[in-house]
Amino acid sequence: MPGGDWELSAKKRSETEGADSRRSTTPHAPNRGRKRSSDLGRALRSVYDDTLREPVPDDFINLLGKLS
């Protein structure tokens, strides 16, 4: 997925990373849950982006061809 969407994802990641560095690291910090959520979001986005780059297996393409 070249272009705008990927660039937007990278921009969001860099903005989030900059905000994380200013947060308190104490265990009772109110933003602690938000940091975990953003870490999870980054990990999921990375896996999703990798999956989009994978080729579609021939067996799956053959099955789809049988449906039409």
CSV table of C-alpha atoms in Angstrom, one decimal:
chain,number,residue,atom,x,y,z
A,1,MET,CA,0.0,0.0,0.0
A,2,PRO,CA,2.4,2.7,-1.2
A,3,GLY,CA,1.8,6.4,-0.7
A,4,GLY,CA,-0.5,8.3,1.6
A,5,ASP,CA,-1.7,5.6,4.0
A,6,TRP,CA,1.7,4.3,4.8
A,7,GLU,CA,3.1,7.8,5.2
A,8,LEU,CA,0.2,8.7,7.5
A,9,SER,CA,0.9,5.6,9.6
A,10,ALA,CA,4.5,6.5,9.9
A,11,LYS,CA,3.6,10.1,10.9
A,12,LYS,CA,1.2,8.9,13.6
A,13,ARG,CA,3.8,6.6,15.0
A,14,SER,CA,6.4,9.3,15.2
A,15,GLU,CA,4.0,11.7,16.8
A,16,THR,CA,3.0,9.1,19.4
A,17,GLU,CA,6.6,8.2,20.1
A,18,GLY,CA,7.4,11.8,20.8
A,19,ALA,CA,4.5,12.1,23.2
A,20,ASP,CA,5.6,8.9,25.0
A,21,SER,CA,9.0,10.3,25.8
A,22,ARG,CA,7.4,13.1,27.8
A,23,ARG,CA,5.2,10.8,29.9
A,24,SER,CA,6.0,9.9,33.5
A,25,THR,CA,7.3,6.4,34.1
A,26,THR,CA,5.9,6.0,37.6
A,27,PRO,CA,3.6,3.0,38.1
A,28,HIS,CA,0.7,5.2,39.0
A,29,ALA,CA,0.9,7.4,36.0
A,30,PRO,CA,-2.6,8.1,34.6
A,31,ASN,CA,-1.4,7.7,31.0
A,32,ARG,CA,0.1,4.2,31.6
A,33,GLY,CA,-2.9,2.5,30.0
A,34,ARG,CA,-2.8,4.8,27.1
A,35,LYS,CA,0.9,4.0,26.5
A,36,ARG,CA,0.1,0.2,26.5
A,37,SER,CA,-2.7,0.8,24.1
A,38,SER,CA,-0.5,2.8,21.7
A,39,ASP,CA,2.2,0.1,21.9
A,40,LEU,CA,-0.4,-2.5,21.0
A,41,GLY,CA,-1.7,-0.4,18.2
A,42,ARG,CA,1.8,0.0,16.7
A,43,ALA,CA,2.4,-3.7,16.9
A,44,LEU,CA,-0.9,-4.6,15.3
A,45,ARG,CA,-0.3,-2.0,12.5
A,46,SER,CA,3.1,-3.5,11.8
A,47,VAL,CA,1.7,-7.0,11.5
A,48,TYR,CA,-1.1,-5.8,9.3
A,49,ASP,CA,1.3,-3.9,7.0
A,50,ASP,CA,3.5,-7.0,6.7
A,51,THR,CA,0.5,-9.2,5.9
A,52,LEU,CA,-0.6,-6.8,3.1
A,53,ARG,CA,2.8,-7.2,1.5
A,54,GLU,CA,2.6,-11.1,1.3
A,55,PRO,CA,1.6,-12.7,-1.9
A,56,VAL,CA,-1.8,-14.5,-2.2
A,57,PRO,CA,-1.2,-18.3,-2.3
A,58,ASP,CA,-2.0,-20.0,-5.6
A,59,ASP,CA,-4.4,-22.5,-3.9
A,60,PHE,CA,-6.5,-19.6,-2.6
A,61,ILE,CA,-6.5,-17.9,-6.0
A,62,ASN,CA,-7.7,-21.3,-7.5
A,63,LEU,CA,-10.5,-21.5,-4.9
A,64,LEU,CA,-11.7,-18.0,-5.6
A,65,GLY,CA,-11.7,-18.8,-9.4
A,66,LYS,CA,-14.0,-21.8,-8.7
A,67,LEU,CA,-16.6,-19.4,-7.1
A,68,SER,CA,-17.1,-17.4,-10.2
